[in-house]
Tab-separated table of C-alpha atoms in Angstrom:
chain	number	residue	atom	x	y	z
A	1	MET	CA	102.683	25.137	-51.262
A	2	LYS	CA	102.311	24.349	-54.949
A	3	PRO	CA	100.358	21.171	-55.767
A	4	LYS	CA	102.381	18.396	-57.359
A	5	ARG	CA	101.723	17.711	-61.009
A	6	SER	CA	100.288	14.332	-61.855
A	7	PHE	CA	101.689	11.970	-64.464
A	8	LEU	CA	98.889	13.006	-66.845
A	9	ASP	CA	99.840	16.671	-66.453
A	10	TRP	CA	103.441	15.957	-67.363
A	11	LEU	CA	102.349	13.783	-70.286
A	12	ILE	CA	100.192	16.582	-71.691
A	13	ILE	CA	103.010	19.114	-71.240
A	14	LEU	CA	105.500	16.855	-73.026
A	15	CYS	CA	103.041	16.249	-75.877
A	16	VAL	CA	102.479	19.982	-76.338
A	17	ILE	CA	106.237	20.645	-76.294
A	18	PHE	CA	106.765	17.878	-78.850
A	19	ILE	CA	104.055	19.213	-81.175
A	20	PHE	CA	105.399	22.768	-81.075
A	21	ASN	CA	108.939	21.521	-81.754
A	22	LEU	CA	108.025	19.221	-84.641
A	23	PRO	CA	109.276	21.698	-87.291
A	24	LEU	CA	112.649	21.988	-85.543
A	25	ILE	CA	112.861	18.218	-85.083
A	26	ASN	CA	112.154	17.764	-88.784
A	27	VAL	CA	114.893	20.259	-89.712
A	28	VAL	CA	117.446	18.502	-87.500
A	29	MET	CA	116.504	15.107	-88.936
A	30	THR	CA	116.753	16.458	-92.488
A	31	SER	CA	120.245	17.800	-91.777
A	32	LEU	CA	121.340	14.261	-90.848
A	33	LYS	CA	119.949	12.572	-93.982
A	34	ASP	CA	121.750	12.083	-97.264
A	35	ASN	CA	120.280	13.610	-100.424
A	36	LYS	CA	118.745	10.337	-101.576
A	37	THR	CA	116.907	9.850	-98.287
A	38	ILE	CA	115.700	13.468	-98.280
A	39	SER	CA	114.096	13.035	-101.703
A	40	GLN	CA	112.088	9.983	-100.627
A	41	SER	CA	108.325	10.382	-100.191
A	42	PRO	CA	107.022	9.835	-97.607
A	43	PRO	CA	110.171	10.709	-95.652
A	44	PRO	CA	111.489	7.728	-93.674
A	45	LEU	CA	111.598	7.968	-89.889
A	46	VAL	CA	114.442	5.442	-89.661
A	47	PHE	CA	117.616	6.208	-91.614
A	48	ASN	CA	121.399	6.101	-91.393
A	49	PRO	CA	122.503	9.531	-90.086
A	50	THR	CA	125.353	11.391	-91.733
A	51	ILE	CA	127.178	14.640	-90.982
A	52	ALA	CA	128.087	15.206	-94.628
A	53	HIS	CA	125.978	18.363	-94.896
A	54	TYR	CA	127.655	19.883	-91.842
A	55	ARG	CA	131.062	19.032	-93.263
A	56	ASP	CA	130.091	20.615	-96.579
A	57	ILE	CA	129.044	23.976	-95.123
A	58	PHE	CA	132.312	24.247	-93.189
A	59	THR	CA	134.522	23.258	-96.121
A	60	SER	CA	132.613	24.900	-98.986
A	61	SER	CA	134.537	27.597	-100.854
A	62	THR	CA	131.315	29.460	-101.693
A	63	PHE	CA	129.773	29.446	-98.209
A	64	SER	CA	131.654	31.405	-95.519
A	65	PHE	CA	129.929	30.078	-92.403
A	66	TRP	CA	132.104	31.853	-89.849
A	67	ARG	CA	131.847	35.203	-91.628
A	68	PHE	CA	128.067	34.890	-91.846
A	69	LEU	CA	127.911	33.912	-88.168
A	70	ASN	CA	130.079	36.875	-87.184
A	71	ASN	CA	127.868	39.241	-89.196
A	72	SER	CA	124.720	37.897	-87.543
A	73	LEU	CA	126.190	38.243	-84.052
A	74	LEU	CA	127.466	41.788	-84.582
A	75	ILE	CA	124.234	42.984	-86.177
A	76	ALA	CA	121.999	41.384	-83.540
A	77	LEU	CA	124.055	42.582	-80.559
A	78	PHE	CA	124.584	46.157	-81.728
A	79	SER	CA	121.032	46.675	-82.990
A	80	SER	CA	119.560	45.323	-79.732
A	81	ALA	CA	121.842	47.425	-77.534
A	82	ILE	CA	121.242	50.644	-79.487
A	83	THR	CA	117.491	49.994	-79.515
A	84	LEU	CA	117.540	49.889	-75.723
A	85	LEU	CA	119.695	53.013	-75.447
A	86	CYS	CA	117.244	54.922	-77.643
A	87	CYS	CA	113.971	53.581	-76.266
A	88	LEU	CA	114.709	53.707	-72.525
A	89	PRO	CA	114.978	57.522	-72.320
A	90	ALA	CA	112.096	57.898	-74.782
A	91	ALA	CA	109.810	55.663	-72.721
A	92	TYR	CA	110.756	57.463	-69.506
A	93	ALA	CA	110.176	60.879	-71.071
A	94	SER	CA	106.754	59.820	-72.300
A	95	VAL	CA	105.579	58.075	-69.124
A	96	ARG	CA	107.113	60.238	-66.391
A	97	LEU	CA	107.788	63.618	-67.983
A	98	GLY	CA	104.658	63.699	-70.129
A	99	LEU	CA	106.536	64.617	-73.297
A	100	GLY	CA	104.504	64.062	-76.434
A	101	PRO	CA	100.790	63.322	-76.760
A	102	GLY	CA	99.328	60.359	-74.890
A	103	TRP	CA	98.569	58.465	-78.085
A	104	LEU	CA	102.140	58.693	-79.406
A	105	ILE	CA	103.426	55.362	-78.048
A	106	SER	CA	100.334	53.484	-79.237
A	107	PHE	CA	100.692	55.076	-82.672
A	108	VAL	CA	104.365	54.124	-82.913
A	109	ALA	CA	103.581	50.579	-81.756
A	110	ASN	CA	100.828	50.236	-84.369
A	111	LEU	CA	103.343	51.044	-87.087
A	112	ARG	CA	104.898	47.648	-86.352
A	113	SER	CA	101.686	45.965	-87.525
A	114	VAL	CA	102.248	47.237	-91.071
A	115	PRO	CA	103.818	44.506	-93.271
A	116	LEU	CA	107.511	45.279	-93.546
A	117	VAL	CA	107.575	44.409	-97.236
A	118	VAL	CA	105.633	47.643	-97.824
A	119	PHE	CA	108.727	49.618	-96.784
A	120	ALA	CA	111.269	47.427	-98.582
A	121	PRO	CA	111.491	49.338	-101.920
A	122	SER	CA	111.756	52.744	-100.225
A	123	VAL	CA	114.324	51.474	-97.729
A	124	TYR	CA	116.497	50.039	-100.500
A	125	VAL	CA	116.404	53.252	-102.563
A	126	LEU	CA	117.166	55.419	-99.519
A	127	PHE	CA	120.000	53.208	-98.269
A	128	LYS	CA	121.424	52.948	-101.788
A	129	GLN	CA	121.672	56.743	-101.956
A	130	MET	CA	123.335	56.781	-98.521
A	131	ASN	CA	125.865	54.073	-99.543
A	132	LEU	CA	124.578	51.758	-96.805
A	133	VAL	CA	123.802	48.775	-99.029
A	134	ASP	CA	126.026	45.764	-98.274
A	135	SER	CA	127.136	47.243	-94.964
A	136	LYS	CA	126.468	45.957	-91.469
A	137	LEU	CA	125.632	49.515	-90.397
A	138	GLY	CA	122.725	49.651	-92.824
A	139	ILE	CA	121.182	46.426	-91.507
A	140	ILE	CA	121.762	47.537	-87.909
A	141	LEU	CA	119.926	50.816	-88.568
A	142	ILE	CA	116.897	49.154	-90.127
A	143	HIS	CA	116.730	46.579	-87.316
A	144	ILE	CA	116.763	49.420	-84.779
A	145	LEU	CA	113.850	51.064	-86.579
A	146	VAL	CA	111.890	47.817	-86.713
A	147	ASN	CA	112.564	46.858	-83.078
A	148	SER	CA	111.937	50.307	-81.593
A	149	PRO	CA	108.093	50.247	-81.604
A	150	MET	CA	107.991	46.960	-79.699
A	151	ALA	CA	110.728	48.046	-77.289
A	152	LEU	CA	109.130	51.441	-76.668
A	153	LEU	CA	105.708	49.945	-75.962
A	154	LEU	CA	107.037	47.290	-73.572
A	155	LEU	CA	109.362	49.625	-71.684
A	156	ALA	CA	106.634	52.245	-71.300
A	157	SER	CA	104.203	49.667	-69.913
A	158	PHE	CA	106.846	48.356	-67.498
A	159	MET	CA	107.709	51.878	-66.312
A	160	GLN	CA	104.078	52.549	-65.471
A	161	ASP	CA	104.343	49.825	-62.816
A	162	ILE	CA	107.013	51.749	-60.904
A	163	PRO	CA	105.413	53.673	-58.005
A	164	LYS	CA	105.842	57.414	-58.475
A	165	GLU	CA	106.372	57.782	-54.733
A	166	ILE	CA	109.811	56.172	-55.012
A	167	GLU	CA	110.978	58.736	-57.552
A	168	GLU	CA	109.386	61.591	-55.618
A	169	ALA	CA	111.228	60.522	-52.453
A	170	ALA	CA	114.530	60.456	-54.338
A	171	TYR	CA	113.777	63.880	-55.814
A	172	LEU	CA	113.142	65.291	-52.336
A	173	ASP	CA	116.499	63.864	-51.256
A	174	GLY	CA	118.202	65.972	-53.905
A	175	ALA	CA	118.476	63.533	-56.831
A	176	ASN	CA	117.964	64.968	-60.316
A	177	LYS	CA	116.072	63.272	-63.157
A	178	LEU	CA	119.187	61.702	-64.657
A	179	LEU	CA	120.290	60.256	-61.321
A	180	ILE	CA	116.788	58.912	-60.655
A	181	LEU	CA	116.786	57.294	-64.078
A	182	LEU	CA	120.220	55.690	-63.641
A	183	LYS	CA	120.094	54.738	-59.955
A	184	ILE	CA	116.414	53.890	-59.414
A	185	VAL	CA	114.453	53.301	-62.613
A	186	PHE	CA	117.012	51.243	-64.533
A	187	PRO	CA	117.843	48.854	-61.641
A	188	MET	CA	114.136	48.282	-60.947
A	189	LEU	CA	113.594	47.523	-64.629
A	190	SER	CA	116.601	45.210	-64.990
A	191	SER	CA	114.487	42.140	-65.784
A	192	SER	CA	112.307	44.103	-68.199
A	193	ILE	CA	115.345	45.581	-69.935
A	194	ALA	CA	116.835	42.098	-70.323
A	195	ALA	CA	113.545	40.796	-71.736
A	196	VAL	CA	113.351	43.577	-74.328
A	197	PHE	CA	116.994	42.969	-75.267
A	198	ILE	CA	116.311	39.254	-75.750
A	199	LEU	CA	113.264	39.876	-77.950
A	200	SER	CA	115.179	42.420	-80.031
A	201	PHE	CA	118.152	40.072	-80.353
A	202	VAL	CA	116.015	37.133	-81.494
A	203	TYR	CA	114.203	39.254	-84.087
A	204	SER	CA	117.443	40.685	-85.451
A	205	TRP	CA	119.063	37.256	-85.555
A	206	ASN	CA	116.154	35.720	-87.495
A	207	GLU	CA	115.320	38.695	-89.744
A	208	PHE	CA	115.524	37.860	-93.444
A	209	LEU	CA	113.791	40.471	-95.627
A	210	PHE	CA	115.974	43.537	-95.046
A	211	ALA	CA	119.108	41.445	-94.533
A	212	LEU	CA	118.468	40.033	-98.012
A	213	ILE	CA	117.824	43.275	-99.898
A	214	LEU	CA	120.568	45.230	-98.112
A	215	SER	CA	123.378	42.663	-98.370
A	216	ILE	CA	125.416	41.568	-101.351
A	217	ARG	CA	128.563	39.934	-100.009
A	218	ARG	CA	130.213	41.655	-97.032
A	219	SER	CA	127.170	41.931	-94.731
A	220	THR	CA	125.506	38.591	-95.480
A	221	THR	CA	123.954	36.995	-92.390
A	222	LEU	CA	123.312	33.335	-91.645
A	223	THR	CA	119.650	33.551	-92.608
A	224	VAL	CA	120.526	35.026	-95.985
A	225	GLY	CA	123.483	32.683	-96.345
A	226	ALA	CA	121.195	29.667	-96.046
A	227	SER	CA	119.266	30.878	-99.095
A	228	LEU	CA	122.443	30.572	-101.184
A	229	PHE	CA	121.730	26.853	-101.408
A	230	ILE	CA	118.591	27.600	-103.444
A	231	THR	CA	119.926	27.570	-106.994
A	232	ALA	CA	118.660	27.202	-110.549
A	233	TRP	CA	119.764	23.556	-110.434
A	234	GLY	CA	117.718	22.696	-107.366
A	235	VAL	CA	117.386	23.203	-103.641
A	236	GLN	CA	120.037	21.664	-101.390
A	237	TRP	CA	117.702	20.868	-98.506
A	238	GLY	CA	120.330	19.026	-96.492
A	239	ARG	CA	122.707	21.987	-96.361
A	240	ILE	CA	119.876	24.435	-95.670
A	241	ALA	CA	118.743	22.232	-92.781
A	242	ALA	CA	122.307	22.016	-91.441
A	243	VAL	CA	122.740	25.812	-91.510
A	244	THR	CA	119.323	26.281	-89.901
A	245	THR	CA	120.176	23.826	-87.124
A	246	LEU	CA	123.439	25.614	-86.352
A	247	ALA	CA	121.762	29.031	-86.565
A	248	VAL	CA	119.229	28.037	-83.905
A	249	ILE	CA	121.899	27.196	-81.316
A	250	PRO	CA	123.214	30.709	-80.333
A	251	PRO	CA	119.808	32.348	-79.662
A	252	PHE	CA	118.575	29.164	-77.985
A	253	LEU	CA	121.521	29.087	-75.573
A	254	PHE	CA	121.221	32.820	-74.967
A	255	ALA	CA	117.474	32.647	-74.259
A	256	PHE	CA	117.901	29.552	-72.082
A	257	TYR	CA	120.555	31.273	-69.986
A	258	VAL	CA	118.470	34.412	-69.375
A	259	GLN	CA	114.989	32.864	-69.400
A	260	LYS	CA	114.453	33.883	-65.774
A	261	TYR	CA	114.494	37.534	-66.839
A	262	LEU	CA	111.719	36.869	-69.340
A	263	VAL	CA	109.624	35.200	-66.654
A	264	GLU	CA	110.253	38.012	-64.164
A	265	ALA	CA	109.514	40.723	-66.713
A	266	PHE	CA	106.214	39.383	-67.991
A	267	SER	CA	104.984	38.133	-64.623
A	268	GLY	CA	105.854	41.236	-62.603
A	269	GLY	CA	107.644	43.740	-64.794
A	270	VAL	CA	109.331	45.618	-61.938
A	271	LYS	CA	112.079	44.218	-59.741
A	272	GLU	CA	111.345	44.707	-56.062
């Protein structure tokens, strides 16, 4: 039986949650202030809230909120799904079939530690030659490449937790490698697969660098769209805060709905 938490425990937990969410709280508050209140220093804690900035981003002729939202959703969903489809067989082949040297996964994962801005010029030149600039396909491809090291490393580590005896028993019963992968390995890794999908989705949704250099008009995402309010005449902090607040909602709801898979994956990894 788990011990009950004391009032002090809950107070500490709430304080930690509040501290970590201060940036988000500040963004939400800024989105509800008028421009005059935003420019005040120090910023007032008590003010008359307004939804003018939200109204502006929905009615602006230069800011296509719904198109940017649609682009972000399509790019995040497709890049996350394709990342899983590519990395699941690769992780299984490396862990169970012994394909490739033992250091390969660690090497691929270490590539993710290299600052992405190092690759930005080469990526732009290459994608420009392939006519992938200002296309959702181009951003999806680069997000797959960026997410793959993390996905491959996590899936490989989760697969190592699956007892080999289970697969050997299925093999003796006449199942081939593909059937074992589809009927045994994937179901046992359902929580881990969901966790990797969530992490890939959140990265793709929030990614800014490549979405900025590879988009001009048609493939603009919400993160890049928010930067349109930074102009030579000033920064429209209220509108940026309003877009940021709305952009947080979809991944937050998605992660909240499937949070149990994250807990299961990183506490156990393999579904019994």
